[in-house]
PDB file of C-alpha atoms in Angstrom:
ATOM      1  CA  MET A   1      23.936  38.637  43.921  1.00 46.00           C
ATOM      2  CA  THR A   2      23.351  35.239  45.627  1.00 58.00           C
ATOM      3  CA  ASN A   3      24.476  31.870  43.660  1.00 69.00           C
ATOM      4  CA  ALA A   4      25.154  33.818  39.955  1.00 73.00           C
ATOM      5  CA  SER A   5      27.451  32.706  38.204  1.00 91.00           C
ATOM      6  CA  LYS A   6      29.868  33.992  35.358  1.00 93.00           C
ATOM      7  CA  PRO A   7      28.385  35.241  31.935  1.00 96.00           C
ATOM      8  CA  PRO A   8      29.926  34.620  29.124  1.00 97.00           C
ATOM      9  CA  ILE A   9      31.744  38.013  27.222  1.00 97.00           C
ATOM     10  CA  TRP A  10      29.013  36.806  24.646  1.00 98.00           C
ATOM     11  CA  PHE A  11      26.487  38.032  27.440  1.00 98.00           C
ATOM     12  CA  TRP A  12      27.569  41.550  27.972  1.00 98.00           C
ATOM     13  CA  VAL A  13      27.842  42.384  23.777  1.00 98.00           C
ATOM     14  CA  VAL A  14      24.031  41.238  24.027  1.00 98.00           C
ATOM     15  CA  THR A  15      22.644  43.121  27.140  1.00 98.00           C
ATOM     16  CA  GLY A  16      25.274  46.131  25.962  1.00 98.00           C
ATOM     17  CA  PHE A  17      22.905  46.003  22.538  1.00 98.00           C
ATOM     18  CA  TYR A  18      20.104  45.906  24.132  1.00 98.00           C
ATOM     19  CA  LEU A  19      20.733  48.593  26.501  1.00 98.00           C
ATOM     20  CA  LEU A  20      21.654  50.818  23.090  1.00 98.00           C
ATOM     21  CA  TRP A  21      18.391  49.854  21.321  1.00 98.00           C
ATOM     22  CA  ASN A  22      15.959  50.237  24.270  1.00 98.00           C
ATOM     23  CA  GLY A  23      17.497  54.391  25.095  1.00 98.00           C
ATOM     24  CA  LEU A  24      17.167  54.955  20.969  1.00 97.00           C
ATOM     25  CA  GLY A  25      13.479  53.744  21.830  1.00 96.00           C
ATOM     26  CA  VAL A  26      13.150  56.181  24.386  1.00 97.00           C
ATOM     27  CA  ASN A  27      15.213  59.148  23.136  1.00 94.00           C
ATOM     28  CA  GLN A  28      12.419  58.365  19.823  1.00 90.00           C
ATOM     29  CA  TYR A  29       9.438  59.114  22.023  1.00 94.00           C
ATOM     30  CA  LEU A  30      10.945  61.280  23.978  1.00 93.00           C
ATOM     31  CA  ILE A  31      11.240  63.234  20.942  1.00 89.00           C
ATOM     32  CA  GLN A  32       8.009  62.554  19.599  1.00 87.00           C
ATOM     33  CA  VAL A  33       6.447  64.160  22.673  1.00 90.00           C
ATOM     34  CA  ASN A  34       7.979  67.095  23.188  1.00 90.00           C
ATOM     35  CA  ASN A  35       6.869  67.521  19.188  1.00 84.00           C
ATOM     36  CA  THR A  36      10.999  68.836  18.707  1.00 82.00           C
ATOM     37  CA  GLU A  37      11.578  69.933  15.430  1.00 85.00           C
ATOM     38  CA  ALA A  38      14.077  67.228  14.870  1.00 81.00           C
ATOM     39  CA  PHE A  39      11.258  65.565  15.316  1.00 82.00           C
ATOM     40  CA  ARG A  40       9.322  67.217  12.931  1.00 86.00           C
ATOM     41  CA  SER A  41      12.292  67.920   9.942  1.00 88.00           C
ATOM     42  CA  GLN A  42      10.990  63.613  10.071  1.00 85.00           C
ATOM     43  CA  TYR A  43       8.070  63.564   8.276  1.00 85.00           C
ATOM     44  CA  THR A  44       5.518  64.984   6.083  1.00 88.00           C
ATOM     45  CA  GLU A  45       2.612  67.334   7.574  1.00 89.00           C
ATOM     46  CA  ALA A  46      -0.315  63.952   6.240  1.00 84.00           C
ATOM     47  CA  GLN A  47       3.196  62.002   8.488  1.00 82.00           C
ATOM     48  CA  LEU A  48       2.567  64.426  11.176  1.00 86.00           C
ATOM     49  CA  GLN A  49      -0.774  64.778  11.576  1.00 86.00           C
ATOM     50  CA  GLU A  50      -1.638  61.063  11.955  1.00 81.00           C
ATOM     51  CA  MET A  51       0.747  60.464  14.815  1.00 81.00           C
ATOM     52  CA  LEU A  52      -0.273  63.789  16.744  1.00 83.00           C
ATOM     53  CA  ASN A  53      -3.336  62.506  16.084  1.00 87.00           C
ATOM     54  CA  THR A  54      -2.458  59.174  18.256  1.00 88.00           C
ATOM     55  CA  PRO A  55      -4.799  58.266  20.683  1.00 92.00           C
ATOM     56  CA  THR A  56      -3.893  58.747  24.681  1.00 93.00           C
ATOM     57  CA  TRP A  57      -3.413  54.727  24.993  1.00 95.00           C
ATOM     58  CA  VAL A  58      -1.874  53.718  22.388  1.00 94.00           C
ATOM     59  CA  MET A  59       1.141  56.876  23.432  1.00 94.00           C
ATOM     60  CA  ARG A  60       1.337  55.302  27.399  1.00 97.00           C
ATOM     61  CA  ALA A  61       1.734  51.622  25.223  1.00 97.00           C
ATOM     62  CA  TYR A  62       5.054  52.614  23.722  1.00 96.00           C
ATOM     63  CA  ALA A  63       5.883  55.190  26.654  1.00 98.00           C
ATOM     64  CA  VAL A  64       5.443  51.499  28.893  1.00 98.00           C
ATOM     65  CA  ALA A  65       7.013  49.818  26.040  1.00 98.00           C
ATOM     66  CA  VAL A  66      10.405  51.944  26.125  1.00 98.00           C
ATOM     67  CA  MET A  67      11.001  52.790  28.984  1.00 98.00           C
ATOM     68  CA  ALA A  68      10.729  48.923  30.357  1.00 99.00           C
ATOM     69  CA  GLY A  69      12.882  47.747  28.480  1.00 98.00           C
ATOM     70  CA  PHE A  70      15.203  50.094  28.796  1.00 99.00           C
ATOM     71  CA  LEU A  71      14.907  49.474  32.304  1.00 99.00           C
ATOM     72  CA  ALA A  72      14.959  46.020  31.848  1.00 98.00           C
ATOM     73  CA  SER A  73      18.341  46.176  29.804  1.00 98.00           C
ATOM     74  CA  ILE A  74      19.489  48.024  32.711  1.00 98.00           C
ATOM     75  CA  LEU A  75      18.808  45.170  34.924  1.00 98.00           C
ATOM     76  CA  LEU A  76      20.666  42.439  32.049  1.00 98.00           C
ATOM     77  CA  MET A  77      23.246  44.688  32.784  1.00 97.00           C
ATOM     78  CA  ALA A  78      23.569  44.579  36.608  1.00 97.00           C
ATOM     79  CA  ARG A  79      21.936  40.984  36.556  1.00 97.00           C
ATOM     80  CA  ARG A  80      19.423  41.232  38.805  1.00 96.00           C
ATOM     81  CA  ARG A  81      16.589  38.514  37.811  1.00 94.00           C
ATOM     82  CA  PHE A  82      13.232  41.553  37.534  1.00 97.00           C
ATOM     83  CA  ALA A  83      15.110  42.158  34.481  1.00 98.00           C
ATOM     84  CA  TYR A  84      12.817  39.488  33.218  1.00 98.00           C
ATOM     85  CA  PRO A  85       9.499  40.062  33.757  1.00 98.00           C
ATOM     86  CA  ILE A  86       9.589  44.022  33.317  1.00 98.00           C
ATOM     87  CA  ALA A  87      10.849  42.372  29.557  1.00 98.00           C
ATOM     88  CA  LEU A  88       7.885  40.486  29.623  1.00 98.00           C
ATOM     89  CA  THR A  89       5.944  44.525  30.739  1.00 98.00           C
ATOM     90  CA  SER A  90       8.091  45.652  27.535  1.00 98.00           C
ATOM     91  CA  LEU A  91       6.589  43.219  25.550  1.00 98.00           C
ATOM     92  CA  VAL A  92       3.294  43.247  26.274  1.00 98.00           C
ATOM     93  CA  ALA A  93       3.233  47.657  25.332  1.00 98.00           C
ATOM     94  CA  VAL A  94       5.171  47.211  22.818  1.00 98.00           C
ATOM     95  CA  ILE A  95       1.854  44.122  21.632  1.00 97.00           C
ATOM     96  CA  ALA A  96      -0.919  47.129  22.465  1.00 96.00           C
ATOM     97  CA  GLN A  97       1.249  50.083  20.193  1.00 94.00           C
ATOM     98  CA  MET A  98       1.629  47.505  17.553  1.00 92.00           C
ATOM     99  CA  SER A  99      -1.597  45.884  17.345  1.00 91.00           C
ATOM    100  CA  TYR A 100      -3.417  49.760  17.029  1.00 88.00           C
ATOM    101  CA  LEU A 101      -0.448  50.726  14.307  1.00 83.00           C
ATOM    102  CA  PHE A 102      -1.110  47.252  12.045  1.00 81.00           C
ATOM    103  CA  PHE A 103      -4.296  47.574  12.623  1.00 81.00           C
ATOM    104  CA  GLU A 104      -4.939  51.200  12.309  1.00 80.00           C
ATOM    105  CA  VAL A 105      -2.848  53.322  11.035  1.00 69.00           C
ATOM    106  CA  LYS A 106      -1.060  49.902   8.852  1.00 71.00           C
ATOM    107  CA  PRO A 107       2.220  51.689   8.008  1.00 70.00           C
ATOM    108  CA  PRO A 108       3.307  51.464   4.221  1.00 70.00           C
ATOM    109  CA  SER A 109       6.790  50.524   5.470  1.00 74.00           C
ATOM    110  CA  LEU A 110       6.637  47.123   8.334  1.00 81.00           C
ATOM    111  CA  ILE A 111      10.298  46.868   8.678  1.00 87.00           C
ATOM    112  CA  MET A 112      10.806  49.203  11.834  1.00 88.00           C
ATOM    113  CA  PRO A 113       7.840  47.800  13.279  1.00 88.00           C
ATOM    114  CA  ILE A 114       8.339  44.027  13.092  1.00 91.00           C
ATOM    115  CA  LEU A 115      12.034  44.753  14.168  1.00 94.00           C
ATOM    116  CA  VAL A 116      10.444  46.324  16.517  1.00 96.00           C
ATOM    117  CA  LEU A 117       9.016  43.313  17.486  1.00 96.00           C
ATOM    118  CA  VAL A 118      11.858  40.918  16.685  1.00 97.00           C
ATOM    119  CA  CYS A 119      13.669  42.983  19.460  1.00 98.00           C
ATOM    120  CA  SER A 120      11.476  42.936  22.282  1.00 98.00           C
ATOM    121  CA  VAL A 121      11.088  39.011  22.340  1.00 98.00           C
ATOM    122  CA  GLY A 122      14.209  38.533  22.296  1.00 98.00           C
ATOM    123  CA  LEU A 123      15.112  40.218  25.275  1.00 98.00           C
ATOM    124  CA  VAL A 124      12.463  37.959  27.127  1.00 98.00           C
ATOM    125  CA  PHE A 125      13.545  35.175  25.196  1.00 98.00           C
ATOM    126  CA  PHE A 126      17.356  36.270  26.672  1.00 98.00           C
ATOM    127  CA  SER A 127      16.532  37.637  29.727  1.00 98.00           C
ATOM    128  CA  LYS A 128      15.317  33.973  30.191  1.00 97.00           C
ATOM    129  CA  TYR A 129      17.301  32.122  29.134  1.00 98.00           C
ATOM    130  CA  SER A 130      19.893  34.501  31.165  1.00 97.00           C
ATOM    131  CA  LYS A 131      17.781  33.856  34.134  1.00 96.00           C
ATOM    132  CA  SER A 132      18.154  29.923  33.663  1.00 95.00           C
ATOM    133  CA  LYS A 133      21.621  30.098  33.415  1.00 95.00           C
ATOM    134  CA  ASN A 134      21.760  31.312  36.271  1.00 95.00           C
ATOM    135  CA  TRP A 135      23.290  34.777  34.684  1.00 96.00           C
ATOM    136  CA  ILE A 136      20.993  36.921  36.693  1.00 95.00           C
ATOM    137  CA  ALA A 137      19.935  36.080  40.354  1.00 88.00           C
TER     138      ALA A 137
END
């Protein structure tokens, strides 16, 4: 770490939150891709068919979103400056994925998709802020 200043305690709390949040996203992605019994038991047959017929590009955007978000969180924990561009990559993938969700699927509840978008934007701003404060180098 070159010239990085010591971050405050709340930096670690926020970073820990994002690591947990994105870890849960990776877990949910892997459960969906592997089509496990745990995944199938959460949804009705109609919902399952809709999810299993999701276009490949949306699933790829989902993969990039969760993996890049998780990697950005790890990089924040390690106080590495590459957290910001990786978080930005995750946000672009989230926007691509959510565009399909909002315009094609129209989910019955918008709470989770909006929460995902807000957390992704938050990760980008937090990593940029951390970089500007020289907490990551």
